[in-house]
PDB file of C-alpha atoms in Angstrom:
ATOM      1  CA  GLU A  20      12.483  -0.889  -9.437  1.00 70.00           C
ATOM      2  CA  THR A  21       9.570   1.737  -9.333  1.00 76.00           C
ATOM      3  CA  GLY A  22      11.564   4.758  -8.568  1.00 94.00           C
ATOM      4  CA  VAL A  23      10.867   4.931  -5.268  1.00 97.00           C
ATOM      5  CA  THR A  24      13.878   4.324  -2.473  1.00 97.00           C
ATOM      6  CA  GLN A  25      13.813   3.847   1.019  1.00 98.00           C
ATOM      7  CA  THR A  26      16.522   3.592   3.660  1.00 97.00           C
ATOM      8  CA  PRO A  27      17.236   2.079   5.826  1.00 97.00           C
ATOM      9  CA  ARG A  28      16.158  -1.173   4.960  1.00 96.00           C
ATOM     10  CA  HIS A  29      16.219  -2.562   8.344  1.00 97.00           C
ATOM     11  CA  LEU A  30      16.058  -1.097  11.286  1.00 97.00           C
ATOM     12  CA  VAL A  31      16.435  -1.969  14.694  1.00 96.00           C
ATOM     13  CA  MET A  32      15.372   0.500  18.009  1.00 94.00           C
ATOM     14  CA  GLY A  33      15.514   0.756  21.737  1.00 91.00           C
ATOM     15  CA  MET A  34      11.665   2.916  22.874  1.00 90.00           C
ATOM     16  CA  THR A  35      14.861   5.784  24.033  1.00 89.00           C
ATOM     17  CA  ASN A  36      15.841   5.959  20.471  1.00 90.00           C
ATOM     18  CA  LYS A  37      16.114   8.550  18.005  1.00 95.00           C
ATOM     19  CA  LYS A  38      15.516   7.720  14.214  1.00 96.00           C
ATOM     20  CA  SER A  39      14.863   8.655  11.030  1.00 97.00           C
ATOM     21  CA  LEU A  40      13.176   6.892   8.104  1.00 98.00           C
ATOM     22  CA  LYS A  41      13.906   8.335   4.812  1.00 98.00           C
ATOM     23  CA  CYS A  42      12.256   8.051   1.281  1.00 98.00           C
ATOM     24  CA  GLU A  43      13.607   9.778  -2.317  1.00 98.00           C
ATOM     25  CA  GLN A  44      11.819   9.480  -5.312  1.00 97.00           C
ATOM     26  CA  HIS A  45      12.824   9.835  -8.938  1.00 95.00           C
ATOM     27  CA  LEU A  46       9.706  10.197 -10.707  1.00 95.00           C
ATOM     28  CA  GLY A  47       9.019  14.132 -10.510  1.00 95.00           C
ATOM     29  CA  HIS A  48       5.835  13.088  -8.388  1.00 95.00           C
ATOM     30  CA  ASN A  49       4.497  15.842  -6.595  1.00 94.00           C
ATOM     31  CA  ALA A  50       2.617  14.042  -3.870  1.00 94.00           C
ATOM     32  CA  MET A  51       4.078  11.193  -1.140  1.00 95.00           C
ATOM     33  CA  TYR A  52       2.624   9.267   1.654  1.00 95.00           C
ATOM     34  CA  TRP A  53       4.147   7.202   4.601  1.00 96.00           C
ATOM     35  CA  TYR A  54       2.188   3.694   5.384  1.00 96.00           C
ATOM     36  CA  LYS A  55       2.437   1.431   8.191  1.00 96.00           C
ATOM     37  CA  GLN A  56       2.636  -2.157   7.354  1.00 94.00           C
ATOM     38  CA  SER A  57       1.949  -4.645  10.438  1.00 91.00           C
ATOM     39  CA  ALA A  58       0.984  -8.218  10.509  1.00 83.00           C
ATOM     40  CA  LYS A  59      -2.226  -7.242  12.780  1.00 70.00           C
ATOM     41  CA  LYS A  60      -3.994  -4.520  10.373  1.00 79.00           C
ATOM     42  CA  PRO A  61      -4.378  -4.103   6.838  1.00 84.00           C
ATOM     43  CA  LEU A  62      -1.995  -1.250   4.960  1.00 90.00           C
ATOM     44  CA  GLU A  63      -2.340   1.731   7.389  1.00 91.00           C
ATOM     45  CA  LEU A  64      -2.346   5.827   5.937  1.00 92.00           C
ATOM     46  CA  MET A  65       0.049   7.141   8.155  1.00 94.00           C
ATOM     47  CA  PHE A  66       0.660  10.908   5.896  1.00 94.00           C
ATOM     48  CA  VAL A  67       0.265  12.681   2.832  1.00 93.00           C
ATOM     49  CA  TYR A  68       1.726  15.586   1.453  1.00 94.00           C
ATOM     50  CA  SER A  69       0.848  17.344  -1.480  1.00 91.00           C
ATOM     51  CA  LEU A  70       4.293  19.613  -2.533  1.00 89.00           C
ATOM     52  CA  GLU A  71       5.789  19.761   0.731  1.00 87.00           C
ATOM     53  CA  GLU A  72       2.394  20.114   2.376  1.00 89.00           C
ATOM     54  CA  ARG A  73       1.187  17.867   4.991  1.00 89.00           C
ATOM     55  CA  VAL A  74      -2.155  16.967   3.483  1.00 86.00           C
ATOM     56  CA  GLU A  75      -3.379  14.461   6.136  1.00 82.00           C
ATOM     57  CA  ASN A  76      -2.564  12.948   9.962  1.00 81.00           C
ATOM     58  CA  ASN A  77      -4.001  10.022  10.425  1.00 79.00           C
ATOM     59  CA  SER A  78      -4.779  10.256  13.879  1.00 86.00           C
ATOM     60  CA  VAL A  79      -0.551   8.946  14.285  1.00 93.00           C
ATOM     61  CA  PRO A  80       1.050   9.304  17.464  1.00 94.00           C
ATOM     62  CA  SER A  81       3.174  12.077  18.187  1.00 94.00           C
ATOM     63  CA  ARG A  82       6.031   9.929  18.514  1.00 96.00           C
ATOM     64  CA  PHE A  83       6.319   9.233  14.815  1.00 97.00           C
ATOM     65  CA  SER A  84       7.256  12.828  13.222  1.00 96.00           C
ATOM     66  CA  PRO A  85       7.404  13.514   9.526  1.00 96.00           C
ATOM     67  CA  GLU A  86       9.318  16.049   7.338  1.00 96.00           C
ATOM     68  CA  CYS A  87       8.763  16.785   3.509  1.00 96.00           C
ATOM     69  CA  PRO A  88      11.667  19.188   2.650  1.00 95.00           C
ATOM     70  CA  ASN A  89      10.890  19.136  -1.112  1.00 94.00           C
ATOM     71  CA  SER A  90       8.614  17.284  -2.997  1.00 91.00           C
ATOM     72  CA  SER A  91      10.970  14.497  -3.708  1.00 96.00           C
ATOM     73  CA  HIS A  92      12.172  13.859  -0.343  1.00 97.00           C
ATOM     74  CA  LEU A  93      10.374  12.509   2.919  1.00 97.00           C
ATOM     75  CA  PHE A  94      11.665  11.748   5.727  1.00 98.00           C
ATOM     76  CA  LEU A  95       9.935   9.874   9.465  1.00 98.00           C
ATOM     77  CA  HIS A  96      11.233  10.968  12.533  1.00 97.00           C
ATOM     78  CA  LEU A  97      10.690   7.848  15.137  1.00 97.00           C
ATOM     79  CA  HIS A  98      11.668   9.027  18.768  1.00 94.00           C
ATOM     80  CA  THR A  99      10.230   7.006  22.635  1.00 94.00           C
ATOM     81  CA  LEU A 100       8.397   4.131  20.033  1.00 94.00           C
ATOM     82  CA  GLN A 101       6.890   1.139  21.588  1.00 95.00           C
ATOM     83  CA  PRO A 102       6.932  -2.543  20.699  1.00 94.00           C
ATOM     84  CA  GLU A 103       3.536  -2.736  18.827  1.00 93.00           C
ATOM     85  CA  ASP A 104       5.451  -0.116  16.476  1.00 95.00           C
ATOM     86  CA  SER A 105       7.011  -2.932  15.137  1.00 95.00           C
ATOM     87  CA  ALA A 106       6.306  -2.641  11.667  1.00 96.00           C
ATOM     88  CA  LEU A 107       7.027  -2.485   7.540  1.00 96.00           C
ATOM     89  CA  TYR A 108       7.023   1.014   7.271  1.00 98.00           C
ATOM     90  CA  LEU A 109       6.195   2.144   3.505  1.00 97.00           C
ATOM     91  CA  CYS A 110       6.952   5.110   1.263  1.00 97.00           C
ATOM     92  CA  ALA A 111       4.686   6.018  -1.513  1.00 96.00           C
ATOM     93  CA  SER A 112       4.500   8.887  -3.993  1.00 95.00           C
ATOM     94  CA  SER A 113       1.956   9.957  -7.450  1.00 93.00           C
ATOM     95  CA  GLN A 114       1.297  12.473  -9.594  1.00 91.00           C
ATOM     96  CA  GLU A 115      -0.729  14.567  -6.985  1.00 87.00           C
ATOM     97  CA  VAL A 116      -3.075  13.408  -4.168  1.00 84.00           C
ATOM     98  CA  LEU A 117      -5.810  12.190  -6.781  1.00 76.00           C
ATOM     99  CA  LEU A 118      -8.045   9.386  -6.363  1.00 70.00           C
ATOM    100  CA  GLN A 119      -6.985   7.916 -10.003  1.00 74.00           C
ATOM    101  CA  GLU A 120      -3.478   9.053  -9.554  1.00 80.00           C
ATOM    102  CA  THR A 121      -0.810   5.220  -9.628  1.00 86.00           C
ATOM    103  CA  GLN A 122       0.752   4.742  -5.572  1.00 91.00           C
ATOM    104  CA  TYR A 123       4.433   3.821  -6.393  1.00 93.00           C
ATOM    105  CA  PHE A 124       5.312   2.007  -3.224  1.00 95.00           C
ATOM    106  CA  GLY A 125       8.875   1.715  -2.164  1.00 96.00           C
ATOM    107  CA  PRO A 126      10.765  -1.726  -0.838  1.00 96.00           C
ATOM    108  CA  GLY A 127       9.644  -0.441   2.888  1.00 97.00           C
ATOM    109  CA  THR A 128      12.262   0.062   6.299  1.00 97.00           C
ATOM    110  CA  ARG A 129      11.205  -3.359   8.553  1.00 96.00           C
ATOM    111  CA  LEU A 130      11.541  -1.465  11.618  1.00 97.00           C
ATOM    112  CA  LEU A 131      11.583  -3.699  14.920  1.00 96.00           C
ATOM    113  CA  VAL A 132      11.253  -1.855  18.331  1.00 95.00           C
ATOM    114  CA  LEU A 133      13.041  -3.685  21.481  1.00 94.00           C
TER     115      LEU A 133
ATOM    116  CA  GLY B  26      -2.801 -10.704  26.737  1.00 34.00           C
ATOM    117  CA  GLU B  27      -1.952 -12.876  23.382  1.00 35.00           C
ATOM    118  CA  SER B  28      -1.946 -10.570  20.272  1.00 35.00           C
ATOM    119  CA  VAL B  29      -3.745 -12.532  17.378  1.00 40.00           C
ATOM    120  CA  GLY B  30      -1.875 -11.996  13.855  1.00 44.00           C
ATOM    121  CA  LEU B  31      -4.005 -10.905  11.161  1.00 54.00           C
ATOM    122  CA  HIS B  32      -4.336 -14.358   9.360  1.00 68.00           C
ATOM    123  CA  LEU B  33      -4.523 -13.912   5.523  1.00 81.00           C
ATOM    124  CA  PRO B  34      -6.570 -15.825   3.338  1.00 90.00           C
ATOM    125  CA  THR B  35      -4.198 -17.913   0.991  1.00 93.00           C
ATOM    126  CA  LEU B  36      -5.105 -19.406  -2.463  1.00 95.00           C
ATOM    127  CA  SER B  37      -2.753 -22.512  -3.536  1.00 96.00           C
ATOM    128  CA  VAL B  38      -2.488 -23.339  -7.390  1.00 96.00           C
ATOM    129  CA  GLN B  39      -0.349 -25.181  -9.362  1.00 97.00           C
ATOM    130  CA  GLU B  40       1.676 -23.679 -12.425  1.00 97.00           C
ATOM    131  CA  GLY B  41      -0.686 -23.126 -15.551  1.00 97.00           C
ATOM    132  CA  ASP B  42      -3.768 -22.940 -13.544  1.00 96.00           C
ATOM    133  CA  ASN B  43      -6.051 -19.952 -13.857  1.00 97.00           C
ATOM    134  CA  SER B  44      -6.250 -18.060 -10.528  1.00 97.00           C
ATOM    135  CA  ILE B  45      -8.993 -16.141  -9.428  1.00 97.00           C
ATOM    136  CA  ILE B  46      -8.807 -13.530  -5.980  1.00 97.00           C
ATOM    137  CA  ASN B  47     -11.506 -12.040  -4.299  1.00 95.00           C
ATOM    138  CA  CYS B  48     -12.236  -9.091  -2.706  1.00 94.00           C
ATOM    139  CA  ALA B  49     -15.651  -7.476  -1.206  1.00 92.00           C
ATOM    140  CA  TYR B  50     -15.554  -3.238  -0.580  1.00 90.00           C
ATOM    141  CA  SER B  51     -17.728  -1.766   1.673  1.00 84.00           C
ATOM    142  CA  ASN B  52     -18.422   1.865   0.075  1.00 86.00           C
ATOM    143  CA  SER B  53     -21.298   1.435  -2.243  1.00 87.00           C
ATOM    144  CA  ALA B  54     -20.712   4.815  -3.347  1.00 87.00           C
ATOM    145  CA  SER B  55     -16.316   3.913  -4.910  1.00 88.00           C
ATOM    146  CA  ASP B  56     -16.226   4.566  -8.007  1.00 88.00           C
ATOM    147  CA  TYR B  57     -12.515   3.267  -8.586  1.00 90.00           C
ATOM    148  CA  PHE B  58     -11.061   0.455  -7.151  1.00 93.00           C
ATOM    149  CA  ILE B  59      -7.383  -0.855  -7.889  1.00 94.00           C
ATOM    150  CA  TRP B  60      -5.205  -4.064  -7.050  1.00 96.00           C
ATOM    151  CA  TYR B  61      -1.871  -4.272  -6.163  1.00 95.00           C
ATOM    152  CA  LYS B  62       0.649  -7.098  -5.794  1.00 96.00           C
ATOM    153  CA  GLN B  63       3.222  -7.263  -3.035  1.00 95.00           C
ATOM    154  CA  GLU B  64       6.190  -9.643  -3.299  1.00 94.00           C
ATOM    155  CA  SER B  65       8.193 -10.699  -0.488  1.00 90.00           C
ATOM    156  CA  GLY B  66      10.476  -7.228   0.766  1.00 88.00           C
ATOM    157  CA  LYS B  67       8.932  -5.213  -1.763  1.00 91.00           C
ATOM    158  CA  GLY B  68       6.483  -2.379  -1.426  1.00 93.00           C
ATOM    159  CA  PRO B  69       3.150  -3.105  -3.162  1.00 94.00           C
ATOM    160  CA  GLN B  70       2.431  -2.532  -7.311  1.00 94.00           C
ATOM    161  CA  PHE B  71       0.095  -1.516  -9.169  1.00 93.00           C
ATOM    162  CA  ILE B  72      -1.416  -4.226 -11.003  1.00 95.00           C
ATOM    163  CA  ILE B  73      -4.626  -3.331 -12.542  1.00 96.00           C
ATOM    164  CA  ASP B  74      -7.541  -0.706 -12.101  1.00 94.00           C
ATOM    165  CA  ILE B  75     -10.884  -0.374 -12.958  1.00 95.00           C
ATOM    166  CA  ARG B  76     -13.749   2.496 -12.868  1.00 93.00           C
ATOM    167  CA  SER B  77     -17.556   1.516 -12.018  1.00 92.00           C
ATOM    168  CA  ASN B  78     -18.985   2.356 -15.048  1.00 94.00           C
ATOM    169  CA  MET B  79     -17.145  -0.781 -16.353  1.00 95.00           C
ATOM    170  CA  ASP B  80     -17.564  -4.380 -15.034  1.00 96.00           C
ATOM    171  CA  LYS B  81     -14.889  -6.046 -16.601  1.00 97.00           C
ATOM    172  CA  ARG B  82     -11.360  -5.096 -17.950  1.00 97.00           C
ATOM    173  CA  GLN B  83      -8.032  -6.897 -18.731  1.00 97.00           C
ATOM    174  CA  GLY B  84      -4.693  -6.392 -19.142  1.00 94.00           C
ATOM    175  CA  GLN B  85      -1.784  -8.730 -19.871  1.00 93.00           C
ATOM    176  CA  ARG B  86      -2.915 -11.946 -18.196  1.00 96.00           C
ATOM    177  CA  VAL B  87      -5.061 -10.431 -15.702  1.00 98.00           C
ATOM    178  CA  THR B  88      -8.745  -9.539 -15.633  1.00 98.00           C
ATOM    179  CA  VAL B  89     -10.755  -7.712 -13.346  1.00 97.00           C
ATOM    180  CA  LEU B  90     -14.487  -7.758 -12.680  1.00 97.00           C
ATOM    181  CA  LEU B  91     -16.405  -5.680 -11.281  1.00 96.00           C
ATOM    182  CA  ASN B  92     -20.001  -6.671  -9.360  1.00 95.00           C
ATOM    183  CA  LYS B  93     -21.470  -3.376  -7.870  1.00 94.00           C
ATOM    184  CA  THR B  94     -24.678  -5.190  -7.139  1.00 94.00           C
ATOM    185  CA  VAL B  95     -23.162  -7.677  -4.382  1.00 94.00           C
ATOM    186  CA  LYS B  96     -20.291  -4.977  -4.055  1.00 93.00           C
ATOM    187  CA  HIS B  97     -17.981  -7.602  -4.981  1.00 94.00           C
ATOM    188  CA  LEU B  98     -14.118  -7.492  -6.920  1.00 95.00           C
ATOM    189  CA  SER B  99     -12.182 -10.045  -8.595  1.00 96.00           C
ATOM    190  CA  LEU B 100      -9.073 -11.020  -9.821  1.00 97.00           C
ATOM    191  CA  GLN B 101      -7.778 -13.481 -12.298  1.00 98.00           C
ATOM    192  CA  ILE B 102      -4.918 -14.723 -13.630  1.00 98.00           C
ATOM    193  CA  ALA B 103      -4.664 -16.824 -16.476  1.00 97.00           C
ATOM    194  CA  ALA B 104      -2.244 -19.332 -16.910  1.00 97.00           C
ATOM    195  CA  THR B 105      -0.256 -18.598 -13.540  1.00 97.00           C
ATOM    196  CA  GLN B 106       3.303 -18.659 -12.610  1.00 96.00           C
ATOM    197  CA  PRO B 107       5.341 -19.133  -9.726  1.00 95.00           C
ATOM    198  CA  GLY B 108       6.291 -15.749 -10.431  1.00 95.00           C
ATOM    199  CA  ASP B 109       2.857 -14.819  -9.610  1.00 97.00           C
ATOM    200  CA  SER B 110       3.637 -15.867  -5.601  1.00 97.00           C
ATOM    201  CA  ALA B 111       2.651 -12.911  -3.720  1.00 96.00           C
ATOM    202  CA  VAL B 112      -0.050 -11.142  -1.857  1.00 95.00           C
ATOM    203  CA  TYR B 113      -2.639  -9.245  -4.090  1.00 96.00           C
ATOM    204  CA  PHE B 114      -4.693  -6.040  -2.188  1.00 93.00           C
ATOM    205  CA  CYS B 115      -7.703  -4.223  -3.415  1.00 94.00           C
ATOM    206  CA  ALA B 116      -7.962  -0.771  -3.534  1.00 92.00           C
ATOM    207  CA  GLU B 117     -10.698   1.529  -2.721  1.00 89.00           C
ATOM    208  CA  PRO B 118     -11.441   5.410  -2.752  1.00 83.00           C
ATOM    209  CA  LEU B 119     -10.696   7.329   0.882  1.00 84.00           C
ATOM    210  CA  GLY B 120     -11.869  10.717   1.698  1.00 82.00           C
ATOM    211  CA  LEU B 121      -9.291  12.551   3.150  1.00 81.00           C
ATOM    212  CA  ASN B 122     -10.411  15.343   5.994  1.00 80.00           C
ATOM    213  CA  SER B 123      -8.371  18.068   3.751  1.00 80.00           C
ATOM    214  CA  GLY B 124     -10.914  17.412   0.944  1.00 80.00           C
ATOM    215  CA  TYR B 125      -8.590  15.038  -0.974  1.00 82.00           C
ATOM    216  CA  SER B 126      -8.668  11.545  -2.270  1.00 80.00           C
ATOM    217  CA  THR B 127      -6.822   8.678  -1.664  1.00 83.00           C
ATOM    218  CA  LEU B 128      -6.870   4.563  -1.204  1.00 86.00           C
ATOM    219  CA  THR B 129      -8.039   2.497   1.558  1.00 88.00           C
ATOM    220  CA  PHE B 130      -6.225  -1.261   0.972  1.00 90.00           C
ATOM    221  CA  GLY B 131      -8.080  -4.355   1.735  1.00 89.00           C
ATOM    222  CA  LYS B 132      -6.295  -6.906   3.899  1.00 87.00           C
ATOM    223  CA  GLY B 133      -5.227  -9.155   0.941  1.00 92.00           C
ATOM    224  CA  THR B 134      -5.190 -12.494  -0.062  1.00 94.00           C
ATOM    225  CA  MET B 135      -2.007 -14.858  -0.581  1.00 94.00           C
ATOM    226  CA  LEU B 136      -1.500 -16.523  -3.485  1.00 96.00           C
ATOM    227  CA  LEU B 137       0.990 -19.465  -3.250  1.00 96.00           C
ATOM    228  CA  VAL B 138       1.641 -20.885  -6.823  1.00 96.00           C
ATOM    229  CA  SER B 139       3.778 -24.576  -6.914  1.00 94.00           C
ATOM    230  CA  PRO B 140       5.748 -25.497  -9.943  1.00 89.00           C
TER     231      PRO B 140
END
């Protein structure tokens, strides 16, 4: 186990649903990340948080809304998604948002949008 | 139109063989590289890293080689085992608009190890 947990592991939702993905890290890290991994593209960085402050929004559509209430928890709120949003959503954490800090990944949430 | 999936390069080896996974990077100014391993149903896991002032670094059964002249990185796995079957990613620096730096990941190579 990497110390990063994600729930749910699998999620099926319709385009009109609202759901949330949860990530929790037990490593005492200050930085957390959301990535999208789809069959069509390499691993894509979505959002970066440092000490609960968003420091990067990598041109992600507004139907994805992140929330970081504290340095241990990260959420990704989903609403009115499209079928092309189906993918594996990975959360990661690192000690700081620095290049040479190892990122530790959770197991991901496999999302299917119908 | 029809969507085309990302076809990962695949390396198939026999158990006990040595494996070499290659990665070409794009930014000649990149000064730090990491290899990650992603097993089925799991997130990527750190394997080994290397700084640009080195051309070789060894870990346990793994060696990373860096050739800055041709912007090429390789991961060598000695005595490959079935448990090494996974997708392997190289990663290089990514500067963020905020001034922070993180990583950008390559497409990955799938390693299949037969008993």
